[in-house]
Amino acid sequence: MALFKSSTQEVPTTGAIPKHIAIVMDGNGRWAKSRLLPRVAGHKKGVDALRRTVQACAEVGVEYLTVFAFSSENWRRPAEEVSLLMKLFIRVLRKDLESMHSEGIRLRIVGDLSAFEPELRAAIDYAQELTRNNTRFNLNVAANYGGRWDILQATRQMLIQNPELAQHPEQITEANLQPHLCLSDCPEPDLFVRTGGEQRVSNFLIWQLAYTEFYFTDRYWPDFGKPLLMEAIASYNQRERRFGRTSEQLGLSAQADRASAN
Ligand code: FPP
């Protein structure tokens, strides 16, 4: 399994198209409410938006998309909505699996899956196994995921596999912990997008977002697709990604790159 170095340990290479985009798909409920529809109608339209976004990302050369489908805190919603969301996940996993597989998409579900019903867990296992060797595009769906949970589970795994570290905590480094985090074999997100007007991270990928660029839009998730994705990427392209360095250093390294290319 290829491991990517953390952006705090090594400056990653970046380009005009973000390699990895992370999205908080927010606003399904308000989209539905504004049309006098039940909230679940918004979630169903949200699935269509996700399909469009996967297609658009793959078309423009994004390699990884990680979406927040259900947070560890979403269990606090009314039981009926949680149950409808679970049914929707199972239905989508079954309905879209063959087409995702034939399009070379690797599907991964990240989060504490132990809380889900056996039927959903079985559908997840099957989908992950079937698409395991696909390389054209990576779709990661965070479900019952929380960034704090991720850091805790990684810490536990690290100590289980290296019990001597408990006796020598001074030897614990980022490099020890990082391989145990969810998505340790994906580059860290270059761009974080949140729809629906709120400007917060909501316990998504808090470790992995250390040097990610943030983009917020008031549009609701069911309206998302290629045009809004391109707006987010255009905004990303206005940013100067310094990873702790100064603007002057960036200018010098660009000059050096041009000189070595000539
Ligand atoms: C946030 O909108 C959305 C969710 C909690 C669910 C997102 C799920 C989907 C888009 C379905 C994805 C399906 C699969 C299979 C991955 P909200 O309900 O918080 O909206 P609101 O803020 O307007 O109330």
XYZ file of N, CA and C and ligand atoms in Angstrom:
810
model
N 0.839 -1.192 0.000
C 0.000 0.000 0.000
C 0.881 1.250 0.000
N 0.700 2.127 -1.018
C 1.502 3.351 -1.087
C 1.038 4.305 0.010
N 1.978 4.870 0.742
C 1.607 5.841 1.769
C 2.030 7.219 1.308
N 1.169 8.211 1.552
C 1.536 9.569 1.183
C 2.099 10.257 2.404
N 3.170 11.041 2.200
C 3.763 11.800 3.299
C 2.811 12.931 3.697
N 2.757 13.209 4.979
C 1.924 14.292 5.483
C 2.475 15.639 4.989
N 1.572 16.604 4.747
C 1.994 17.913 4.228
C 2.803 18.700 5.253
N 2.784 18.284 6.515
C 3.618 18.967 7.506
C 5.030 18.377 7.526
N 5.211 17.241 6.829
C 6.535 16.616 6.811
C 7.271 16.871 5.504
N 6.495 17.021 4.428
C 7.112 17.162 3.108
C 6.168 18.014 2.259
N 6.721 18.985 1.520
C 5.852 19.847 0.705
C 5.363 19.039 -0.495
N 4.033 18.866 -0.643
C 3.548 18.069 -1.779
C 3.611 18.841 -3.090
N 3.613 18.114 -4.205
C 3.530 18.797 -5.497
C 2.058 19.116 -5.759
N 1.805 20.284 -6.344
C 0.417 20.683 -6.597
C 0.280 21.161 -8.043
N -0.945 21.110 -8.559
C -1.174 21.565 -9.927
C -2.465 22.356 -10.009
N -2.866 22.733 -11.226
C -4.060 23.567 -11.417
C -5.327 22.797 -11.063
N -5.299 21.494 -11.268
C -6.449 20.677 -10.900
C -6.111 19.977 -9.587
N -6.936 20.205 -8.550
C -6.642 19.531 -7.278
C -6.678 18.010 -7.465
N -5.714 17.342 -6.871
C -5.690 15.870 -6.964
C -6.815 15.268 -6.139
N -7.058 15.890 -4.995
C -8.022 15.332 -4.034
C -8.956 16.449 -3.550
N -10.249 16.235 -3.710
C -11.244 17.195 -3.209
C -12.076 16.526 -2.121
N -12.299 17.237 -1.037
C -13.153 16.740 0.054
C -14.388 17.630 0.110
N -15.560 17.027 0.199
C -16.793 17.841 0.169
C -17.724 17.517 1.338
N -18.194 18.568 2.020
C -19.309 18.430 2.955
C -20.563 18.786 2.164
N -21.386 17.756 1.918
C -22.556 17.904 1.033
C -23.722 18.415 1.877
N -23.756 19.725 2.106
C -24.751 20.251 3.046
C -25.881 20.981 2.316
N -27.061 20.963 2.909
C -28.180 21.751 2.383
C -29.280 20.928 1.747
N -29.206 19.600 1.854
C -30.261 18.758 1.260
C -31.622 19.071 1.876
N -31.635 19.202 3.205
C -32.899 19.433 3.921
C -33.510 20.765 3.516
N -32.661 21.815 3.460
C -33.181 23.153 3.121
C -33.610 23.207 1.651
N -32.892 22.477 0.801
C -33.289 22.423 -0.620
C -34.713 21.864 -0.707
N -34.966 20.791 0.058
C -36.291 20.154 0.021
C -37.342 21.072 0.647
N -36.988 21.660 1.797
C -37.955 22.506 2.513
C -38.392 23.676 1.636
N -37.442 24.254 0.895
C -37.792 25.421 0.072
C -38.735 25.027 -1.074
N -38.863 23.735 -1.308
C -39.798 23.243 -2.340
C -40.992 22.513 -1.726
N -41.150 22.683 -0.412
C -42.232 22.036 0.346
C -42.203 20.513 0.190
N -41.007 19.962 0.102
C -40.847 18.502 -0.035
C -40.301 17.939 1.277
N -40.471 16.623 1.517
C -39.859 16.041 2.727
C -38.330 16.049 2.603
N -37.643 16.092 3.738
C -36.175 16.186 3.734
C -35.533 15.088 2.897
N -36.136 13.889 2.961
C -35.509 12.766 2.254
C -35.480 13.010 0.739
N -36.430 13.831 0.236
C -36.405 14.165 -1.202
C -35.115 14.932 -1.526
N -34.669 15.739 -0.565
C -33.404 16.467 -0.739
C -32.229 15.507 -0.773
N -32.263 14.490 0.088
C -31.162 13.514 0.097
C -31.130 12.734 -1.220
N -32.327 12.422 -1.748
C -32.353 11.688 -3.030
C -31.747 12.548 -4.136
N -32.110 13.834 -4.167
C -31.510 14.734 -5.167
C -30.005 14.881 -4.892
N -29.633 14.742 -3.620
C -28.214 14.811 -3.259
C -27.431 13.669 -3.885
N -28.062 12.524 -4.015
C -27.394 11.389 -4.657
C -27.139 11.721 -6.140
N -28.126 12.349 -6.802
C -27.921 12.751 -8.211
C -26.744 13.736 -8.320
N -26.689 14.663 -7.363
C -25.594 15.649 -7.379
C -24.251 14.943 -7.198
N -24.242 13.920 -6.348
C -22.993 13.181 -6.133
C -22.577 12.461 -7.423
N -23.546 11.866 -8.107
C -23.218 11.187 -9.380
C -22.611 12.184 -10.368
N -23.251 13.381 -10.500
C -22.730 14.396 -11.434
C -21.327 14.832 -11.033
N -21.117 14.950 -9.723
C -19.825 15.458 -9.247
C -18.716 14.432 -9.485
N -19.029 13.157 -9.272
C -18.029 12.109 -9.540
C -17.641 12.153 -11.019
N -18.647 12.231 -11.895
C -18.377 12.275 -13.342
C -17.503 13.476 -13.687
N -17.893 14.632 -13.155
C -17.181 15.875 -13.485
C -15.739 15.816 -12.967
N -15.561 15.305 -11.753
C -14.200 15.223 -11.188
C -13.335 14.324 -12.072
N -13.873 13.159 -12.440
C -13.092 12.218 -13.255
C -12.766 12.857 -14.613
N -13.725 13.582 -15.185
C -13.510 14.218 -16.495
C -12.379 15.245 -16.465
N -12.330 16.042 -15.384
C -11.339 17.129 -15.378
C -9.990 16.702 -14.793
N -9.906 15.468 -14.289
C -8.605 14.979 -13.838
C -8.388 14.973 -12.334
N -9.452 15.222 -11.568
C -9.333 15.032 -10.110
C -9.205 13.516 -9.897
N -8.341 13.090 -8.978
C -8.145 11.642 -8.817
C -8.892 11.057 -7.615
N -9.104 11.893 -6.607
C -9.740 11.416 -5.368
C -10.854 12.386 -4.971
N -11.998 11.825 -4.615
C -13.094 12.638 -4.070
C -13.541 11.976 -2.769
N -13.551 12.763 -1.691
C -14.017 12.225 -0.408
C -15.226 13.046 0.036
N -16.358 12.386 0.229
C -17.582 13.118 0.598
C -18.063 12.680 1.979
N -18.658 13.648 2.682
C -19.166 13.376 4.032
C -20.641 13.012 3.893
N -20.962 11.729 4.006
C -22.342 11.285 3.812
C -23.101 11.225 5.137
N -22.368 10.897 6.214
C -23.054 10.728 7.497
C -22.013 10.870 8.604
N -22.169 11.872 9.436
C -21.167 12.097 10.482
C -21.523 11.307 11.735
N -20.539 11.151 12.622
C -20.811 10.440 13.888
C -21.902 11.172 14.670
N -22.078 12.476 14.384
C -23.082 13.263 15.103
C -24.467 13.202 14.443
N -24.524 12.674 13.199
C -25.820 12.633 12.499
C -26.815 11.649 13.113
N -26.339 10.749 14.033
C -27.284 9.860 14.734
C -28.257 10.670 15.569
N -27.908 11.948 15.855
C -28.795 12.786 16.679
C -30.037 13.238 15.911
N -30.099 12.963 14.617
C -31.281 13.367 13.815
C -32.489 12.512 14.185
N -33.691 12.929 13.781
C -34.867 12.096 14.067
C -34.657 10.684 13.516
N -35.112 9.682 14.299
C -34.871 8.277 13.934
C -35.376 7.964 12.529
N -36.483 8.594 12.154
C -37.058 8.293 10.842
C -36.115 8.738 9.714
N -35.495 9.920 9.901
C -34.579 10.405 8.852
C -33.337 9.522 8.783
N -32.820 9.107 9.967
C -31.637 8.233 9.977
C -31.961 6.938 9.243
N -33.122 6.384 9.539
C -33.483 5.100 8.925
C -33.653 5.255 7.404
N -34.257 6.372 6.967
C -34.409 6.594 5.521
C -33.049 6.790 4.844
N -32.136 7.467 5.544
C -30.795 7.657 4.972
C -30.083 6.316 4.801
N -30.229 5.444 5.817
C -29.574 4.115 5.742
C -30.130 3.325 4.560
N -31.461 3.391 4.390
C -32.082 2.671 3.268
C -31.565 3.229 1.941
N -31.417 4.558 1.896
C -30.920 5.195 0.674
C -29.479 4.735 0.384
N -28.649 4.662 1.406
C -27.261 4.214 1.201
C -27.248 2.813 0.588
N -28.063 1.917 1.181
C -28.072 0.528 0.681
C -28.529 0.518 -0.778
N -29.618 1.273 -1.058
C -30.164 1.257 -2.415
C -29.134 1.783 -3.418
N -28.457 2.886 -3.057
C -27.488 3.480 -3.986
C -26.294 2.544 -4.173
N -25.849 1.942 -3.065
C -24.707 1.023 -3.167
C -25.024 -0.090 -4.157
N -26.263 -0.596 -4.092
C -26.638 -1.708 -4.980
C -26.825 -1.213 -6.410
N -27.562 -0.086 -6.548
C -27.948 0.377 -7.885
C -26.740 0.874 -8.694
N -25.820 1.578 -8.039
C -24.745 2.230 -8.794
C -23.464 1.404 -8.865
N -23.431 0.276 -8.168
C -22.164 -0.435 -8.048
C -21.608 -0.897 -9.390
N -22.448 -1.523 -10.204
C -21.947 -2.069 -11.473
C -21.396 -0.954 -12.357
N -22.152 0.168 -12.444
C -21.668 1.243 -13.331
C -20.383 1.852 -12.762
N -20.279 1.983 -11.439
C -19.034 2.525 -10.871
C -17.864 1.598 -11.203
N -18.133 0.291 -11.058
C -17.064 -0.685 -11.303
C -16.636 -0.635 -12.767
N -17.635 -0.571 -13.679
C -17.263 -0.596 -15.105
C -16.567 0.709 -15.514
N -16.763 1.771 -14.737
C -16.060 3.026 -15.040
C -14.717 3.138 -14.319
N -14.293 2.077 -13.682
C -12.961 2.069 -13.069
C -12.877 2.853 -11.776
N -14.015 2.961 -11.075
C -14.029 3.727 -9.823
C -13.780 2.786 -8.638
N -12.850 3.156 -7.812
C -12.646 2.419 -6.560
C -13.459 3.107 -5.465
N -14.328 2.335 -4.834
C -15.200 2.898 -3.800
C -14.712 2.458 -2.423
N -14.553 3.428 -1.566
C -14.204 3.094 -0.180
C -15.121 3.813 0.787
N -15.543 3.121 1.813
C -16.373 3.749 2.843
C -15.497 3.852 4.080
N -15.334 5.067 4.595
C -14.478 5.232 5.767
C -15.297 5.726 6.954
N -15.032 5.142 8.102
C -15.757 5.532 9.303
C -15.920 4.308 10.189
N -16.636 4.488 11.290
C -16.864 3.377 12.211
C -18.075 2.586 11.721
N -17.803 1.568 10.919
C -18.889 0.842 10.259
C -19.575 -0.137 11.213
N -18.986 -0.330 12.413
C -19.552 -1.329 13.335
C -20.964 -0.939 13.783
N -21.299 0.359 13.666
C -22.617 0.812 14.144
C -23.730 0.525 13.139
N -23.372 0.125 11.911
C -24.395 -0.068 10.888
C -25.014 -1.452 10.941
N -26.235 -1.546 10.393
C -26.942 -2.833 10.301
C -26.134 -3.808 9.445
N -26.242 -5.135 9.756
C -25.479 -6.119 8.979
C -25.727 -6.023 7.471
N -26.963 -5.669 7.064
C -27.259 -5.602 5.630
C -26.424 -4.507 4.941
N -26.314 -3.369 5.602
C -25.516 -2.275 5.029
C -24.035 -2.632 5.048
N -23.593 -3.260 6.134
C -22.166 -3.639 6.216
C -21.807 -4.631 5.126
N -22.732 -5.568 4.869
C -22.457 -6.572 3.828
C -22.381 -5.889 2.463
N -23.277 -4.929 2.204
C -23.267 -4.219 0.910
C -21.963 -3.420 0.769
N -21.508 -2.838 1.864
C -20.247 -2.065 1.840
C -19.065 -2.989 1.542
N -19.014 -4.131 2.262
C -17.896 -5.080 2.061
C -17.834 -5.520 0.606
N -19.016 -5.864 0.083
C -19.071 -6.369 -1.293
C -18.592 -5.299 -2.278
N -19.072 -4.077 -2.106
C -18.713 -2.981 -3.024
C -17.214 -2.682 -2.956
N -16.665 -2.695 -1.752
C -15.234 -2.378 -1.616
C -14.382 -3.467 -2.231
N -14.798 -4.710 -2.013
C -14.035 -5.844 -2.533
C -14.070 -5.848 -4.066
N -15.278 -5.607 -4.620
C -15.431 -5.644 -6.079
C -14.569 -4.583 -6.756
N -14.481 -3.390 -6.148
C -13.825 -2.269 -6.832
C -12.377 -2.059 -6.366
N -11.895 -2.968 -5.546
C -10.583 -2.814 -4.901
C -9.438 -2.470 -5.858
N -9.436 -3.112 -7.048
C -8.293 -2.916 -7.950
C -8.515 -1.842 -9.011
N -9.623 -1.097 -8.903
C -9.871 -0.037 -9.879
C -8.954 1.155 -9.608
N -8.499 1.777 -10.712
C -7.500 2.844 -10.523
C -7.861 4.154 -11.224
N -8.976 4.187 -11.987
C -9.249 5.415 -12.747
C -9.657 6.566 -11.827
N -10.422 6.251 -10.786
C -10.917 7.300 -9.903
C -11.194 6.701 -8.529
N -10.982 7.490 -7.497
C -11.205 7.015 -6.121
C -12.320 7.814 -5.469
N -13.398 7.117 -5.125
C -14.487 7.773 -4.392
C -14.489 7.239 -2.953
N -14.246 8.142 -2.014
C -14.283 7.772 -0.601
C -15.526 8.388 0.017
N -16.330 7.547 0.639
C -17.550 8.039 1.278
C -17.354 7.913 2.793
N -17.402 9.047 3.495
C -17.249 9.013 4.950
C -18.631 8.782 5.570
N -18.753 7.696 6.312
C -20.053 7.326 6.890
C -19.831 6.916 8.338
N -20.619 7.471 9.227
C -20.351 7.374 10.670
C -18.889 7.710 10.937
N -18.465 8.784 10.295
C -17.083 9.231 10.392
C -17.023 10.495 11.242
N -15.949 10.631 11.976
C -15.653 11.872 12.691
C -14.137 12.006 12.711
N -13.644 13.221 12.532
C -12.199 13.411 12.503
C -11.543 13.040 13.832
N -12.227 13.321 14.937
C -11.644 12.974 16.250
C -11.625 11.468 16.426
N -12.707 10.811 15.976
C -12.727 9.337 16.009
C -11.539 8.781 15.214
N -11.275 9.378 14.049
C -10.203 8.886 13.178
C -8.853 8.948 13.909
N -8.599 10.086 14.552
C -7.316 10.241 15.253
C -7.225 9.242 16.417
N -8.342 9.050 17.114
C -8.330 8.102 18.242
C -8.133 6.665 17.769
N -8.856 6.287 16.686
C -8.709 4.904 16.233
C -7.286 4.667 15.706
N -6.691 5.699 15.088
C -5.318 5.558 14.581
C -4.349 5.400 15.756
N -4.591 6.147 16.820
C -3.708 6.066 17.996
C -3.784 4.658 18.596
N -5.029 4.154 18.685
C -5.185 2.796 19.246
C -4.465 1.773 18.381
N -4.665 1.857 17.058
C -4.023 0.902 16.152
C -2.505 0.983 16.257
N -1.998 2.216 16.318
C -0.547 2.409 16.409
C 0.008 1.716 17.661
N -0.713 1.861 18.787
C -0.220 1.280 20.042
C -0.391 -0.236 20.067
N -1.457 -0.727 19.420
C -1.638 -2.184 19.354
C -0.492 -2.795 18.543
N -0.152 -2.123 17.438
C 0.891 -2.685 16.572
C 2.309 -2.396 17.067
N 2.454 -1.354 17.871
C 3.795 -0.999 18.404
C 3.669 -0.761 19.909
N 3.412 -1.823 20.705
C 3.144 -1.598 22.136
C 4.302 -0.917 22.863
N 5.529 -1.056 22.326
C 6.686 -0.435 22.992
C 6.572 1.091 23.028
N 5.773 1.667 22.099
C 5.639 3.136 22.077
C 4.954 3.659 23.331
N 4.128 2.803 23.980
C 3.461 3.243 25.211
C 4.494 3.504 26.305
N 5.611 2.765 26.261
C 6.688 2.972 27.246
C 7.598 4.129 26.850
N 7.571 4.488 25.543
C 8.471 5.553 25.052
C 7.678 6.579 24.252
N 6.759 7.286 24.925
C 5.894 8.225 24.184
C 6.690 9.283 23.421
N 7.922 9.569 23.890
C 8.727 10.583 23.178
C 9.085 10.111 21.778
N 8.933 8.806 21.520
C 9.255 8.296 20.174
C 8.053 8.347 19.218
N 6.906 8.782 19.739
C 5.725 8.849 18.861
C 5.857 10.070 17.950
N 5.770 9.808 16.645
C 5.898 10.894 15.669
C 4.688 10.863 14.743
N 4.572 11.908 13.924
C 3.520 11.920 12.899
C 3.651 10.687 12.014
N 4.911 10.356 11.712
C 5.143 9.237 10.789
C 4.651 7.916 11.387
N 4.661 7.776 12.712
C 4.137 6.552 13.354
C 2.623 6.485 13.240
N 1.988 7.666 13.400
C 0.528 7.694 13.487
C -0.142 7.674 12.116
N 0.460 8.404 11.180
C -0.186 8.665 9.893
C -0.651 7.400 9.161
N 0.150 6.308 9.165
C -0.294 5.128 8.408
C -1.585 4.518 8.932
N -1.986 4.859 10.150
C -3.182 4.239 10.739
C -4.442 5.089 10.551
N -4.276 6.279 10.014
C -5.453 7.127 9.777
C -6.217 6.620 8.566
N -7.538 6.857 8.550
C -8.308 6.581 7.337
C -7.680 7.407 6.219
N -7.668 6.887 5.027
C -7.160 7.612 3.843
C -5.649 7.825 3.874
N -4.915 6.994 4.655
C -3.457 7.209 4.703
C -2.812 6.897 3.355
N -3.533 6.180 2.490
C -2.960 5.912 1.168
C -3.512 6.847 0.091
N -4.113 7.958 0.521
C -4.540 8.989 -0.434
C -3.717 10.247 -0.129
N -3.433 11.059 -1.163
C -2.813 12.351 -0.828
C -3.789 13.156 0.021
N -3.295 14.096 0.819
C -4.208 14.908 1.631
C -5.050 15.796 0.705
N -6.297 16.122 1.088
C -7.123 16.947 0.199
C -6.445 18.279 -0.130
N -6.497 18.667 -1.405
C -6.002 19.984 -1.819
C -7.089 21.019 -1.596
N -8.338 20.593 -1.804
C -9.461 21.538 -1.771
C -10.603 20.932 -0.950
N -11.129 21.748 -0.037
C -12.293 21.373 0.775
C -13.452 22.256 0.331
N -14.569 21.645 0.005
C -15.744 22.405 -0.439
C -16.872 22.129 0.543
N -17.575 23.173 0.953
C -18.796 22.955 1.740
C -19.921 23.747 1.087
N -20.988 23.056 0.752
C -22.163 23.719 0.205
C -23.093 24.103 1.368
N -24.128 24.882 1.066
C -25.189 25.116 2.045
C -24.984 26.328 2.936
N -23.885 27.090 2.725
C -23.749 28.379 3.396
C -23.057 28.370 4.751
N -22.941 27.220 5.412
C -22.234 27.225 6.711
C -20.728 27.205 6.439
N -19.980 27.845 7.350
C -18.526 27.882 7.142
C -17.844 27.183 8.303
N -17.968 25.862 8.339
C -17.282 25.108 9.393
C -16.891 23.734 8.861
N -16.029 23.058 9.630
C -15.471 21.768 9.203
C -16.321 20.602 9.713
N -17.064 20.814 10.805
C -17.966 19.798 11.357
C -17.285 18.442 11.566
N -16.065 18.465 12.111
C -15.393 17.220 12.514
C -15.122 16.283 11.319
N -14.927 16.870 10.143
C -14.553 16.102 8.948
C -13.032 16.119 8.839
N -12.364 15.041 8.592
C -10.948 14.971 8.203
C -10.057 16.013 8.875
N -10.221 16.225 10.190
C -9.534 17.383 10.789
C -8.009 17.256 10.730
N -7.485 16.039 10.761
C -6.024 15.868 10.631
C -5.591 16.164 9.193
N -6.339 15.565 8.255
C -5.927 15.595 6.850
C -6.080 16.962 6.206
N -6.851 17.883 6.833
C -7.103 19.189 6.219
C -6.072 20.241 6.625
N -4.957 19.809 7.233
C -4.005 20.774 7.810
C -3.607 21.878 6.828
N -3.353 21.545 5.562
C -2.925 22.555 4.574
C -3.863 22.648 3.377
N -5.120 22.230 3.579
C -6.112 22.238 2.495
C -6.668 23.646 2.291
N -6.974 24.000 1.050
C -7.643 25.269 0.751
C -9.150 25.087 0.938
N -9.813 26.099 1.503
C -11.245 25.997 1.813
C -12.082 26.825 0.852
N -13.215 26.273 0.448
C -14.137 26.989 -0.445
C -15.560 26.751 0.054
N -16.282 27.848 0.272
C -17.661 27.736 0.761
C -18.606 28.353 -0.247
N -19.742 27.704 -0.462
C -20.753 28.283 -1.337
C -22.112 28.211 -0.640
N -22.953 29.218 -0.933
C -24.306 29.221 -0.347
C -25.231 28.244 -1.049
N -24.850 27.774 -2.225
C -25.739 26.877 -2.968
C -25.924 25.574 -2.210
N -27.110 24.992 -2.315
C -27.391 23.726 -1.616
C -26.823 22.551 -2.413
N -26.483 21.476 -1.698
C -25.831 20.340 -2.354
C -26.613 19.782 -3.564
N -27.956 19.655 -3.516
C -28.632 19.077 -4.686
C -28.416 19.879 -5.976
N -27.960 21.141 -5.869
C -27.697 21.945 -7.073
C -26.276 21.750 -7.596
N -25.468 20.976 -6.878
C -24.049 20.887 -7.233
C -23.849 20.022 -8.479
N -22.782 20.318 -9.208
C -22.437 19.564 -10.420
C -21.243 20.247 -11.055
N -21.026 19.994 -12.330
C -19.794 20.489 -12.965
C -19.628 22.020 -12.890
N -20.680 22.833 -13.174
C -20.443 24.286 -13.133
C -19.975 24.770 -11.751
N -20.604 24.282 -10.687
C -20.186 24.737 -9.347
C -18.826 24.146 -8.974
N -18.554 22.938 -9.441
C -17.220 22.351 -9.196
C -16.150 23.230 -9.848
N -16.418 23.677 -11.075
C -15.419 24.487 -11.780
C -15.231 25.845 -11.094
N -16.329 26.376 -10.502
C -16.189 27.634 -9.738
C -15.258 27.420 -8.543
N -15.426 26.279 -7.882
C -14.578 25.986 -6.709
C -13.121 25.825 -7.149
N -12.914 25.161 -8.283
C -11.535 24.940 -8.759
C -10.922 26.276 -9.211
N -11.758 27.150 -9.811
C -11.242 28.471 -10.227
C -10.791 29.263 -8.994
N -11.566 29.171 -7.912
C -11.179 29.877 -6.690
C -9.877 29.287 -6.136
N -9.780 27.968 -6.177
C -8.560 27.271 -5.711
C -7.333 27.784 -6.474
N -7.546 28.050 -7.759
C -6.415 28.480 -8.577
C -5.965 29.908 -8.287
N -6.766 30.656 -7.534
C -6.348 32.007 -7.117
C -5.436 31.945 -5.895
N -5.377 30.800 -5.267
C -4.658 30.719 -3.974
C -3.157 30.509 -4.201
N -2.371 31.047 -3.263
C -0.941 30.762 -3.266
C -0.692 29.739 -2.163
N -0.351 28.539 -2.536
C -0.180 27.483 -1.525
C 1.275 27.496 -1.051
N 1.480 27.966 0.164
C 2.853 28.173 0.622
C 3.355 27.053 1.536
N 2.465 26.290 2.121
C 2.855 25.213 3.049
C 3.911 25.709 4.047
N 3.693 26.874 4.591
C 4.600 27.395 5.624
C 5.737 28.235 5.078
N 5.955 28.207 3.747
C 7.067 28.983 3.182
C 6.618 30.423 2.913
N 7.557 31.288 2.518
C 7.195 32.676 2.202
C 6.908 32.789 0.704
N 6.241 33.886 0.315
C 5.977 34.138 -1.112
C 7.285 34.217 -1.883
N 8.314 34.847 -1.260
C 9.601 35.008 -1.948
C 10.209 33.643 -2.252
N 10.104 32.723 -1.291
C 10.654 31.376 -1.540
C 9.948 30.714 -2.709
N 8.615 30.919 -2.791
C 7.866 30.295 -3.885
C 8.357 30.829 -5.221
N 8.602 32.163 -5.280
C 9.108 32.789 -6.512
C 10.445 32.185 -6.896
N 11.316 32.007 -5.893
C 12.661 31.472 -6.177
C 12.572 30.041 -6.675
N 11.676 29.221 -6.050
C 11.633 27.815 -6.493
C 11.023 27.721 -7.891
N 10.084 28.650 -8.241
C 9.540 28.630 -9.602
C 10.635 28.990 -10.603
N 11.499 29.990 -10.214
C 12.615 30.364 -11.106
C 13.561 29.186 -11.319
N 13.843 28.485 -10.209
C 14.759 27.331 -10.300
C 14.164 26.257 -11.203
N 12.824 26.031 -11.078
C 12.169 25.026 -11.931
C 12.311 25.405 -13.402
N 12.094 26.728 -13.680
C 12.181 27.158 -15.089
C 13.603 26.988 -15.600
N 14.598 27.326 -14.747
C 16.010 27.221 -15.173
C 16.364 25.775 -15.470
N 15.890 24.838 -14.594
C 16.287 23.434 -14.825
C 15.546 22.856 -16.038
N 14.391 23.468 -16.398
C 13.672 22.971 -17.583
C 14.339 23.436 -18.866
N 15.146 24.565 -18.780
C 15.763 25.120 -20.023
C 17.076 24.410 -20.361
C -26.506 17.203 4.761
O -27.680 17.931 4.429
C -26.567 15.893 4.118
C -26.524 14.690 4.745
C -26.386 14.523 6.199
C -26.649 13.444 3.982
C -25.826 13.446 2.736
C -26.158 12.253 1.971
C -26.322 12.226 0.642
C -26.112 13.363 -0.278
C -26.632 10.947 0.039
C -25.316 10.328 -0.390
C -25.524 8.939 -0.671
C -24.533 8.052 -0.743
C -24.823 6.665 -1.086
C -23.142 8.399 -0.467
P -28.669 18.327 5.597
O -29.681 17.252 5.732
O -27.881 18.619 6.841
O -29.299 19.632 5.018
P -29.764 20.896 5.850
O -28.549 21.478 6.493
O -30.341 21.791 4.811
O -30.800 20.421 6.858
